[in-house]
Coordinates of C-alpha atoms in Angstrom, one line a residue:
Chain X
M562 CA 6.8 -20.2 -16.1
I563 CA 9.4 -18.7 -13.7
R564 CA 11.9 -21.3 -12.5
A565 CA 12.7 -20.6 -8.9
A566 CA 15.2 -22.1 -6.5
V567 CA 14.7 -21.9 -2.7
Y568 CA 18.1 -21.1 -1.1
S569 CA 18.3 -22.4 2.5
Y570 CA 15.5 -24.4 4.0
G571 CA 14.3 -23.3 7.5
N572 CA 10.9 -21.9 8.5
I573 CA 10.9 -19.4 5.7
G574 CA 12.3 -21.7 3.1
H575 CA 9.5 -24.2 3.9
A576 CA 6.9 -21.4 3.6
V577 CA 8.4 -20.2 0.3
L578 CA 8.2 -23.7 -1.1
E579 CA 4.5 -23.9 -0.1
A580 CA 3.8 -20.5 -1.8
L581 CA 5.7 -21.5 -5.0
L582 CA 3.7 -24.7 -5.2
A583 CA 0.4 -22.7 -4.9
S584 CA 1.4 -20.2 -7.6
P585 CA 0.3 -21.0 -11.2
D586 CA 3.2 -19.2 -12.8
F587 CA 6.1 -20.8 -10.9
E588 CA 8.1 -24.0 -11.4
V589 CA 10.3 -25.2 -8.5
A590 CA 13.9 -25.7 -9.8
G591 CA 15.0 -27.1 -6.5
V592 CA 16.1 -26.4 -3.0
V593 CA 19.7 -25.5 -2.0
S594 CA 20.4 -26.8 1.5
G595 CA 23.5 -27.7 3.4
S596 CA 21.6 -30.0 5.8
L597 CA 18.5 -31.5 4.1
E598 CA 18.8 -35.1 2.7
P599 CA 18.7 -35.3 -1.1
G600 CA 15.4 -37.2 -1.1
A601 CA 13.7 -35.3 1.7
L602 CA 11.3 -33.3 -0.5
G603 CA 10.2 -36.1 -2.8
D604 CA 10.3 -35.1 -6.4
I605 CA 11.8 -31.7 -5.7
P606 CA 15.6 -31.7 -6.2
V607 CA 17.6 -31.0 -3.1
V608 CA 21.2 -29.9 -3.8
R609 CA 24.2 -28.6 -1.9
D610 CA 25.2 -26.1 -4.6
I611 CA 22.9 -24.0 -6.9
D612 CA 25.1 -24.9 -9.9
A613 CA 23.6 -28.4 -9.7
L614 CA 20.2 -26.9 -10.7
S615 CA 19.4 -26.1 -14.3
N616 CA 18.0 -22.8 -15.8
V617 CA 17.3 -21.0 -12.5
D618 CA 15.6 -17.7 -13.2
V619 CA 15.4 -16.5 -9.7
A620 CA 16.8 -17.6 -6.3
I621 CA 14.7 -16.9 -3.2
L622 CA 17.2 -16.4 -0.4
C623 CA 15.9 -17.8 3.0
A624 CA 19.3 -17.8 4.8
P625 CA 19.8 -15.6 7.9
S626 CA 20.0 -11.8 7.0
R627 CA 23.7 -11.6 7.9
A628 CA 24.6 -14.2 5.2
V629 CA 22.3 -12.7 2.5
P630 CA 24.4 -9.9 0.9
D631 CA 27.3 -12.2 0.0
I632 CA 25.0 -15.0 -1.3
A633 CA 23.0 -12.4 -3.4
A634 CA 26.2 -10.9 -4.8
Q635 CA 27.5 -14.4 -5.9
L636 CA 24.2 -15.4 -7.5
L637 CA 23.7 -12.0 -9.3
A638 CA 27.2 -12.3 -10.7
K639 CA 26.2 -15.8 -12.1
G640 CA 23.3 -14.2 -13.9
I641 CA 20.6 -15.4 -11.5
C642 CA 18.0 -12.9 -10.1
T643 CA 17.6 -12.8 -6.4
V644 CA 14.9 -12.0 -3.9
D645 CA 15.6 -11.7 -0.1
S646 CA 14.0 -10.5 3.1
Y647 CA 17.1 -8.8 4.5
D648 CA 15.9 -7.1 7.7
I649 CA 18.8 -5.3 9.2
H650 CA 17.3 -1.8 8.8
T651 CA 20.5 0.2 9.5
T652 CA 22.4 -1.3 6.6
V653 CA 19.6 -1.7 4.0
Y654 CA 20.9 1.2 1.9
E655 CA 24.5 0.0 1.8
V656 CA 23.5 -3.5 0.7
H657 CA 21.1 -1.9 -1.8
E658 CA 24.0 0.1 -3.4
R659 CA 26.3 -3.0 -3.4
L660 CA 23.8 -5.3 -5.1
D661 CA 22.6 -2.6 -7.5
K662 CA 26.1 -2.3 -8.9
I663 CA 26.6 -6.0 -9.3
A664 CA 23.1 -6.5 -10.8
K665 CA 23.7 -3.8 -13.4
E666 CA 27.1 -5.2 -14.3
N667 CA 25.6 -8.6 -14.9
G668 CA 22.2 -7.7 -16.4
T669 CA 20.3 -9.2 -13.5
A670 CA 17.9 -7.8 -10.9
A671 CA 17.5 -8.2 -7.2
V672 CA 14.6 -7.4 -4.9
M673 CA 15.7 -7.0 -1.3
S674 CA 14.0 -6.6 2.1
A675 CA 10.9 -8.3 0.7
G676 CA 9.1 -9.5 3.8
W677 CA 6.3 -7.7 5.7
D678 CA 8.7 -5.4 7.7
P679 CA 10.8 -4.4 5.9
G680 CA 8.6 -5.1 2.8
T681 CA 4.9 -4.5 2.5
D682 CA 4.9 -2.3 5.6
S683 CA 7.5 -0.2 3.9
M684 CA 5.2 0.2 0.9
V685 CA 2.3 1.2 3.2
R686 CA 4.6 3.7 5.1
A687 CA 5.4 5.3 1.7
L688 CA 1.7 5.4 0.7
L689 CA 0.8 7.0 4.0
E690 CA 3.3 9.8 3.4
A691 CA 2.1 10.3 -0.2
M692 CA -1.4 10.8 1.3
A693 CA -0.5 13.0 4.3
P694 CA 3.1 14.3 3.8
K695 CA 3.3 15.9 7.3
G696 CA 2.6 13.9 10.4
I697 CA 3.9 10.9 12.4
T698 CA 3.6 7.2 11.4
Y699 CA 3.8 4.7 14.3
T700 CA 4.6 1.0 13.6
D701 CA 3.3 -1.1 16.5
F702 CA 4.3 -4.8 16.3
G703 CA 2.7 -7.8 17.9
P704 CA 1.6 -9.6 19.7
G705 CA 4.1 -12.1 18.3
M706 CA 7.5 -13.7 18.7
S707 CA 10.6 -11.6 18.1
M708 CA 13.3 -13.7 16.5
G709 CA 16.1 -11.2 17.3
H710 CA 15.1 -10.8 21.0
T711 CA 14.6 -14.6 21.4
V712 CA 18.2 -15.2 20.1
A713 CA 19.5 -12.5 22.5
V714 CA 17.9 -14.2 25.5
K715 CA 19.2 -17.6 24.5
A716 CA 22.7 -16.3 24.6
I717 CA 22.5 -15.3 28.3
D718 CA 24.1 -17.6 30.9
G719 CA 21.7 -19.9 32.6
V720 CA 19.0 -19.8 29.9
K721 CA 18.2 -23.3 28.5
N722 CA 15.5 -22.2 26.1
A723 CA 13.6 -18.9 25.6
L724 CA 10.9 -17.1 23.8
S725 CA 10.5 -13.3 23.6
M726 CA 7.1 -12.0 22.8
T727 CA 6.6 -8.4 21.5
I728 CA 3.5 -6.7 22.9
P729 CA 2.3 -3.4 21.3
L730 CA 1.6 -0.6 23.7
G731 CA 1.0 2.0 21.0
T732 CA 3.0 4.9 19.5
G733 CA 5.8 2.5 18.7
I734 CA 6.4 1.5 22.3
H735 CA 6.6 -2.2 23.0
R736 CA 6.6 -4.4 26.1
R737 CA 8.8 -7.6 26.1
M738 CA 7.3 -10.7 27.6
V739 CA 10.2 -13.2 28.0
Y740 CA 9.5 -16.8 28.8
I741 CA 12.6 -18.9 29.8
E742 CA 13.5 -22.4 30.9
L743 CA 16.3 -22.2 33.5
E744 CA 19.5 -24.3 33.4
D745 CA 19.9 -26.3 36.6
G746 CA 21.9 -24.5 39.3
Y747 CA 21.1 -21.0 38.2
D748 CA 19.3 -18.3 40.2
F749 CA 16.2 -17.1 38.4
E750 CA 16.4 -13.5 39.8
K751 CA 20.0 -13.1 38.6
V752 CA 19.2 -14.5 35.1
A753 CA 16.1 -12.3 34.9
S754 CA 18.2 -9.3 35.9
A755 CA 20.8 -10.1 33.2
I756 CA 18.1 -10.3 30.6
K757 CA 16.6 -6.9 31.6
N758 CA 20.0 -5.3 31.4
D759 CA 20.9 -6.7 28.0
A760 CA 21.1 -4.1 25.2
Y761 CA 18.1 -5.6 23.5
F762 CA 15.8 -5.1 26.5
V763 CA 17.2 -2.3 28.7
H764 CA 15.1 0.4 27.0
D765 CA 11.8 -1.5 27.1
E766 CA 9.4 -2.6 29.8
T767 CA 10.5 -6.3 30.2
H768 CA 8.9 -9.1 32.2
V769 CA 10.7 -12.4 32.6
I770 CA 8.7 -15.5 33.4
K771 CA 10.0 -19.0 34.2
V772 CA 8.2 -21.8 32.5
D773 CA 8.6 -25.6 32.3
S774 CA 8.3 -25.7 28.5
V775 CA 9.0 -22.9 26.0
D776 CA 7.9 -25.1 23.1
A777 CA 4.4 -25.4 24.6
L778 CA 4.0 -21.6 24.2
K779 CA 5.2 -21.2 20.6
D780 CA 2.8 -19.8 18.1
M781 CA 3.8 -18.4 14.7
G782 CA 1.1 -15.7 14.7
H783 CA 2.1 -12.1 14.6
G784 CA 0.6 -8.7 13.9
V785 CA 1.2 -5.1 13.1
H786 CA -0.6 -1.9 13.3
L787 CA 0.7 1.0 11.3
V788 CA -1.0 4.3 12.0
R789 CA -0.5 7.8 10.7
K790 CA -2.3 11.1 11.7
G791 CA -1.2 13.8 9.3
V792 CA -1.8 16.7 7.0
S793 CA -3.1 16.5 3.4
G794 CA -2.5 19.9 1.8
N795 CA -3.3 22.1 4.8
T796 CA -6.1 19.9 6.2
H797 CA -5.0 18.4 9.5
S798 CA -6.0 15.2 11.4
Q799 CA -6.2 12.9 8.4
R800 CA -6.2 9.4 10.0
I801 CA -5.0 6.3 8.2
G802 CA -4.3 2.8 9.6
F803 CA -3.1 -0.6 8.4
T804 CA -3.5 -3.7 10.5
M805 CA -2.6 -7.4 10.1
E806 CA -3.1 -10.6 12.1
I807 CA -1.1 -13.2 10.3
N808 CA 1.0 -16.3 10.3
N809 CA 4.5 -14.8 10.2
P810 CA 6.5 -17.3 8.1
A811 CA 3.6 -18.0 5.7
L812 CA 3.2 -14.3 5.0
T813 CA 7.0 -13.7 4.6
G814 CA 7.2 -16.7 2.2
Q815 CA 4.2 -15.5 0.1
I816 CA 5.7 -12.0 -0.2
L817 CA 9.0 -13.4 -1.3
V818 CA 7.3 -15.4 -4.0
S819 CA 5.3 -12.3 -5.1
A820 CA 8.6 -10.3 -5.2
A821 CA 10.2 -13.1 -7.3
R822 CA 7.4 -12.5 -9.8
A823 CA 8.2 -8.8 -9.8
V824 CA 12.0 -9.1 -10.1
K825 CA 11.6 -10.7 -13.5
K826 CA 9.8 -7.6 -14.7
Q827 CA 12.4 -5.0 -13.6
A828 CA 15.4 -3.5 -15.5
P829 CA 18.8 -4.6 -14.2
G830 CA 19.5 -3.3 -10.7
C831 CA 18.5 -3.7 -7.1
Y832 CA 15.1 -2.7 -5.7
T833 CA 13.5 -2.4 -2.3
M834 CA 9.7 -2.9 -2.2
I835 CA 9.0 0.8 -2.2
E836 CA 10.6 0.9 -5.7
L837 CA 8.2 -1.7 -7.2
P838 CA 4.8 -1.0 -8.8
P839 CA 2.3 -3.1 -6.7
M840 CA 0.9 -4.6 -9.9
D841 CA 4.2 -6.3 -10.7
L842 CA 3.7 -8.4 -7.6
L843 CA 0.6 -10.0 -9.0
Y844 CA -0.2 -13.0 -11.2
G845 CA -2.4 -12.2 -14.2
E846 CA -2.9 -10.0 -17.3
K847 CA -2.5 -6.2 -17.0
E848 CA -5.9 -5.6 -18.5
D849 CA -7.6 -7.9 -16.0
L850 CA -5.7 -6.5 -13.0
I851 CA -6.6 -2.9 -14.0
R852 CA -10.3 -3.8 -14.5
R853 CA -10.5 -5.7 -11.2
L854 CA -8.3 -3.6 -8.8
V855 CA -8.4 0.0 -9.9
Chain U
M492 CA 10.8 22.6 -9.4
I493 CA 7.8 21.0 -11.2
R494 CA 5.6 23.6 -12.8
A495 CA 2.0 22.5 -12.4
A496 CA -1.3 23.9 -13.7
V497 CA -4.6 23.3 -11.9
Y498 CA -7.2 22.5 -14.6
S499 CA -10.7 23.4 -13.4
Y500 CA -11.4 25.0 -10.0
G501 CA -14.1 23.4 -7.9
N502 CA -13.7 21.6 -4.5
I503 CA -10.9 19.4 -5.8
G504 CA -9.1 22.2 -7.8
H505 CA -9.1 24.2 -4.6
A506 CA -7.6 21.3 -2.6
V507 CA -5.0 20.6 -5.3
L508 CA -3.9 24.3 -5.1
E509 CA -3.5 24.0 -1.3
A510 CA -1.5 20.8 -1.7
L511 CA 0.7 22.4 -4.4
L512 CA 1.4 25.4 -2.2
A513 CA 2.4 23.1 0.7
S514 CA 4.8 21.1 -1.5
P515 CA 8.5 22.2 -1.6
D516 CA 9.2 20.9 -5.1
F517 CA 6.2 22.4 -7.0
E518 CA 5.6 25.8 -8.5
V519 CA 2.1 26.8 -9.5
A520 CA 2.0 27.8 -13.2
G521 CA -1.6 28.9 -12.9
V522 CA -5.3 27.9 -12.8
V523 CA -7.3 27.1 -15.9
S524 CA -11.0 28.0 -15.2
G525 CA -14.0 29.0 -17.3
S526 CA -15.7 30.8 -14.4
L527 CA -13.1 32.2 -12.0
E528 CA -12.3 35.9 -12.3
P529 CA -8.7 36.6 -13.5
G530 CA -7.6 38.3 -10.1
A531 CA -9.5 35.9 -7.9
L532 CA -6.4 34.0 -6.7
G533 CA -4.1 37.0 -6.0
D534 CA -0.7 36.4 -7.6
I535 CA -1.7 33.1 -9.1
P536 CA -2.5 33.5 -12.9
V537 CA -6.1 32.5 -13.7
V538 CA -6.6 31.8 -17.4
R539 CA -9.3 30.5 -19.7
D540 CA -6.9 28.5 -21.9
I541 CA -3.8 26.5 -20.8
D542 CA -1.9 28.0 -23.8
A543 CA -1.8 31.3 -21.9
L544 CA 0.4 29.7 -19.2
S545 CA 4.2 29.2 -19.9
N546 CA 6.3 26.1 -19.4
V547 CA 3.6 23.8 -17.8
D548 CA 5.2 20.4 -16.9
V549 CA 2.1 18.8 -15.6
A550 CA -1.6 19.7 -15.6
I551 CA -3.7 18.4 -12.7
L552 CA -7.2 17.7 -14.1
C553 CA -10.0 18.6 -11.6
A554 CA -12.9 18.6 -14.1
P555 CA -15.8 16.1 -13.8
S556 CA -14.7 12.5 -14.7
R557 CA -16.8 12.5 -17.9
A558 CA -14.8 15.5 -19.3
V559 CA -11.4 14.2 -18.3
P560 CA -10.5 11.8 -21.1
D561 CA -10.8 14.4 -23.9
I562 CA -9.0 17.1 -21.9
A563 CA -6.2 14.7 -21.0
A564 CA -5.9 13.6 -24.7
Q565 CA -5.6 17.3 -25.8
L566 CA -3.0 18.2 -23.3
L567 CA -0.9 15.0 -23.8
A568 CA -0.8 15.8 -27.5
K569 CA 0.5 19.3 -26.6
G570 CA 3.4 17.7 -24.7
I571 CA 2.0 18.4 -21.2
C572 CA 1.9 15.5 -18.7
T573 CA -1.5 15.0 -17.0
V574 CA -2.8 13.6 -13.8
D575 CA -6.5 13.0 -13.1
S576 CA -8.8 11.2 -10.6
Y577 CA -11.0 9.7 -13.3
D578 CA -13.4 7.5 -11.2
I579 CA -15.7 5.7 -13.7
H580 CA -14.5 2.2 -12.8
T581 CA -16.2 0.4 -15.7
T582 CA -14.3 2.4 -18.4
V583 CA -10.9 2.8 -16.7
Y584 CA -9.2 0.3 -18.9
E585 CA -10.5 1.8 -22.2
V586 CA -9.4 5.3 -21.1
H587 CA -6.0 3.9 -20.1
E588 CA -5.4 2.4 -23.5
R589 CA -6.5 5.6 -25.3
L590 CA -4.2 7.9 -23.2
D591 CA -1.3 5.4 -23.3
K592 CA -1.3 5.6 -27.1
I593 CA -1.4 9.4 -27.2
A594 CA 1.2 9.8 -24.4
K595 CA 3.6 7.4 -26.2
E596 CA 3.2 9.2 -29.5
N597 CA 4.0 12.5 -27.9
G598 CA 6.7 11.5 -25.4
T599 CA 4.5 12.5 -22.4
A600 CA 3.1 10.6 -19.5
A601 CA -0.3 10.4 -17.7
V602 CA -1.3 9.1 -14.3
M603 CA -5.0 8.4 -14.2
S604 CA -7.5 7.5 -11.5
A605 CA -5.3 9.1 -8.8
G606 CA -7.6 9.7 -5.9
W607 CA -8.3 7.5 -3.0
D608 CA -10.7 5.2 -4.7
P609 CA -9.7 4.5 -7.4
G610 CA -6.2 5.4 -6.4
T611 CA -4.5 4.6 -3.1
D612 CA -7.2 2.1 -2.3
S613 CA -6.4 0.4 -5.6
M614 CA -2.7 0.1 -4.5
V615 CA -3.7 -1.3 -1.2
R616 CA -6.0 -3.9 -2.9
A617 CA -3.1 -4.9 -5.1
L618 CA -0.8 -5.3 -2.0
L619 CA -3.4 -7.4 -0.2
E620 CA -3.5 -9.8 -3.1
A621 CA 0.3 -10.0 -3.2
M622 CA 0.2 -10.9 0.5
A623 CA -2.7 -13.4 0.3
P624 CA -3.5 -14.3 -3.3
K625 CA -6.6 -16.4 -2.5
G626 CA -9.4 -14.8 -0.5
I627 CA -11.9 -12.0 -0.6
T628 CA -11.3 -8.2 -0.3
Y629 CA -14.2 -6.1 0.8
T630 CA -14.2 -2.3 0.4
D631 CA -16.6 -0.6 2.8
F632 CA -17.1 3.1 2.2
G633 CA -18.2 5.8 4.7
P634 CA -19.7 7.3 6.6
G635 CA -19.5 10.1 4.0
M636 CA -21.2 11.9 1.2
S637 CA -21.6 10.1 -2.1
M638 CA -21.4 12.7 -4.9
G639 CA -22.9 10.3 -7.5
H640 CA -25.9 9.4 -5.4
T641 CA -26.5 13.0 -4.3
V642 CA -26.6 14.1 -8.0
A643 CA -29.0 11.2 -8.7
V644 CA -31.4 12.3 -5.9
K645 CA -31.3 16.0 -7.1
A646 CA -32.5 14.9 -10.5
I647 CA -35.7 13.5 -9.1
D648 CA -38.9 15.5 -9.4
G649 CA -39.9 17.4 -6.3
V650 CA -36.4 17.4 -4.7
K651 CA -35.1 21.0 -4.1
N652 CA -31.8 20.0 -2.5
A653 CA -30.3 16.7 -1.4
L654 CA -27.5 14.9 0.3
S655 CA -26.9 11.1 0.1
M656 CA -24.7 9.6 2.8
T657 CA -23.1 6.2 2.4
I658 CA -23.1 4.1 5.6
P659 CA -20.9 1.0 5.7
L660 CA -22.7 -2.2 6.9
G661 CA -19.6 -4.5 6.2
T662 CA -18.8 -7.0 3.5
G663 CA -19.2 -4.3 0.8
I664 CA -22.9 -3.7 1.7
H665 CA -24.0 -0.1 2.2
R666 CA -27.0 1.7 3.6
R667 CA -28.0 5.0 1.9
M668 CA -29.2 7.8 4.2
V669 CA -30.9 10.4 1.9
Y670 CA -31.7 13.9 3.3
I671 CA -33.9 16.1 1.1
E672 CA -35.5 19.5 1.0
L673 CA -38.9 19.1 -0.7
E674 CA -40.2 21.5 -3.4
D675 CA -43.5 23.1 -2.5
G676 CA -46.6 21.2 -3.6
Y677 CA -45.0 17.7 -3.7
D678 CA -46.0 14.7 -1.6
F679 CA -43.0 13.5 0.5
E680 CA -44.1 9.8 0.4
K681 CA -44.3 9.8 -3.4
V682 CA -40.9 11.5 -3.8
A683 CA -39.3 9.1 -1.2
S684 CA -40.7 6.2 -3.2
A685 CA -39.3 7.6 -6.5
I686 CA -35.8 7.9 -4.8
K687 CA -36.0 4.3 -3.4
N688 CA -36.9 3.0 -6.9
D689 CA -34.1 4.9 -8.7
A690 CA -31.4 2.6 -10.2
Y691 CA -28.8 4.2 -7.8
F692 CA -30.8 3.1 -4.8
V693 CA -33.0 0.1 -5.7
H694 CA -30.5 -2.5 -4.6
D695 CA -29.5 -0.9 -1.3
E696 CA -31.3 -0.3 2.0
T697 CA -32.4 3.4 1.6
H698 CA -33.9 5.8 4.1
V699 CA -35.2 9.1 3.0
I700 CA -35.5 11.9 5.5
K701 CA -37.1 15.4 5.0
V702 CA -35.0 18.3 6.4
D703 CA -35.3 22.1 6.4
S704 CA -31.7 22.7 5.3
V705 CA -29.4 20.2 3.5
D706 CA -26.5 22.6 3.7
A707 CA -26.6 22.5 7.5
L708 CA -25.7 18.8 7.3
K709 CA -22.8 18.9 4.9
D710 CA -19.5 17.6 6.1
M711 CA -16.6 16.7 3.8
G712 CA -15.4 13.9 6.0
H713 CA -15.3 10.4 4.6
G714 CA -13.9 7.0 5.4
V715 CA -13.1 3.6 4.1
H716 CA -12.3 0.2 5.5
L717 CA -10.6 -2.3 3.2
V718 CA -10.4 -5.8 4.6
R719 CA -9.1 -9.1 3.3
K720 CA -9.2 -12.6 4.8
G721 CA -7.1 -14.8 2.6
V722 CA -4.5 -17.5 2.1
S723 CA -0.7 -17.0 2.0
G724 CA 0.9 -20.1 0.5
N725 CA -1.4 -22.7 2.0
T726 CA -1.9 -20.9 5.4
H727 CA -5.5 -19.7 5.7
S728 CA -7.2 -16.9 7.7
Q729 CA -4.5 -14.2 7.1
R730 CA -6.3 -11.0 8.1
I731 CA -5.3 -7.6 6.7
G732 CA -7.1 -4.3 6.9
F733 CA -6.7 -0.7 5.9
T734 CA -8.8 2.1 7.4
M735 CA -9.1 5.9 6.8
E736 CA -11.0 8.7 8.4
I737 CA -10.3 11.7 6.2
N738 CA -11.4 15.0 4.6
N739 CA -12.3 13.8 1.1
P740 CA -11.3 16.7 -1.2
A741 CA -8.1 17.4 0.8
L742 CA -7.0 13.8 0.5
T743 CA -7.9 13.6 -3.2
G744 CA -6.0 16.9 -3.9
Q745 CA -3.0 15.7 -2.0
I746 CA -2.9 12.4 -3.9
L747 CA -3.2 14.2 -7.2
V748 CA -0.2 16.3 -6.3
S749 CA 1.8 13.2 -5.2
A750 CA 0.9 11.6 -8.5
A751 CA 2.0 14.8 -10.4
R752 CA 5.4 14.2 -8.8
A753 CA 5.4 10.6 -9.9
V754 CA 4.3 11.3 -13.5
K755 CA 7.5 13.2 -14.2
K756 CA 9.6 10.1 -13.3
Q757 CA 7.8 7.7 -15.7
A758 CA 8.6 6.7 -19.2
P759 CA 6.1 7.9 -21.8
G760 CA 2.7 6.2 -21.4
C761 CA -0.3 6.1 -19.2
Y762 CA -0.3 4.7 -15.7
T763 CA -2.9 3.8 -13.0
M764 CA -1.7 4.0 -9.4
I765 CA -1.1 0.2 -9.2
E766 CA 1.6 0.7 -11.9
L767 CA 3.6 3.3 -9.9
P768 CA 6.3 2.5 -7.4
P769 CA 5.2 4.1 -4.1
M770 CA 8.5 5.8 -3.7
D771 CA 7.9 7.9 -6.9
L772 CA 5.0 9.6 -5.1
L773 CA 7.3 11.1 -2.4
Y774 CA 9.4 14.2 -2.2
G775 CA 13.0 13.6 -1.2
E776 CA 16.2 11.8 -2.1
K777 CA 16.2 8.1 -2.8
E778 CA 18.8 7.3 -0.2
D779 CA 16.9 9.2 2.5
L780 CA 13.6 7.6 1.6
I781 CA 15.1 4.1 1.6
R782 CA 16.8 4.6 5.0
R783 CA 13.7 6.1 6.5
L784 CA 10.8 4.0 5.1
V785 CA 12.2 0.5 4.3

């Protein structure tokens, strides 16, 4: 049994706990949370500091991405393996190098950026290039909530509550559908214009819609369509696609748990999902997996 | 540069050679063929025995599956890495164990069953289970030629030439469309009935059609649709799909070459595709691949 701790308990932490409880090879060591009451999860220990939990093999980090690298560095130095869904694409490599060094110094391992994008989508993008090295891959997201865009809208003056939906238009182009509740005393047209001129939205087709209740619109479903048209050898127009319609936190939580299984099988170091053999993500004996999946 | 030999030169051998010539990190050591004339490929050495080629890092086996295990065993024992697209699903594990032992004894590595099914489809099936551990995956093939079924039809009395097309009906169920040229003096209805009662066809909906020329119908295009509806954590109805419309030998040849790149990065032993990190299949520096794909 792998003893796993859930580190931080929001939407993703909750989904990770569900996936751990559904996995036959995991034991929940406890949940590390700054806000949850100690008895809130019944028999599952809730602690403020991971040192209060015993024999943790792997910590699954469910804190916001910005906080992840420092938490991972601390835990790896304590001898605890880590798994995270760090999703700031532009700095993935720098974080990878930092955690790789700490993990190797401490004989531990980390899997980073283990969600669906980055994560399993990254693995699929790698596969598509192995199958057709020349060509273009498009990643079309949605329809679904964008957390980053929603946070950006909420920061704008006059916005009481907001939801930004990502709508795929194909070839990696997206429309933003922004639903807002307006603060009293603000002019809708001015607020809408501020949103459309924000750095998050200025390059995309953006529609702003005033609603009475943002909460009434919320749905955790999301989707993606990865598509590549490329060249195998010198044969053109090879067409390959990957599509999902999924519950976003549930899928992210499950992939984190599958990655927590894989991290225990790796040599010391830090790994993104494209550096992991797919078999390592699965529960079961090698012989059975090869007979069943190959 | 990786020096690769193409072992056996049919449809797949030809496609492998094309993929090697298009890959910046490969050098063609030569082609091993029992039938090809020595000068048939211009500057590329054509030999009867692989010992006539110098410094071969990896041999890409393009012989029929039945012949592959013995050839791989011989080459691994000589210190040459091998890659193959062995596709007899029922004995994959036994061949894996046999080659693993020989590879480890000789400090070499083998990647087996590296085509699209088994191969990249196997990797996708593994990923789908990592994302939604409970549920059903269906693999729907076609439309495209089935080599195995075509060979089975050709063996039936009264069949001069044949082509068996696989048509996907969904949920892993396939229709067989069989096109035949009839030998003189045979009764079409009797031959059609013999085909429908053959072990390859008796469990599937099979239609037999008499044509003047089978060659006029041949098209190397094929396709697959892998689909899973499953459970992440305890969230049901997660839907994930993978689809391809491709030239069959070109894709197989390209995947064999990508696997030949990966085999050089593995520790001694035998690997199926689900045991390989996707990144190892790709040309390029680790930093660039992580920045670009994760």
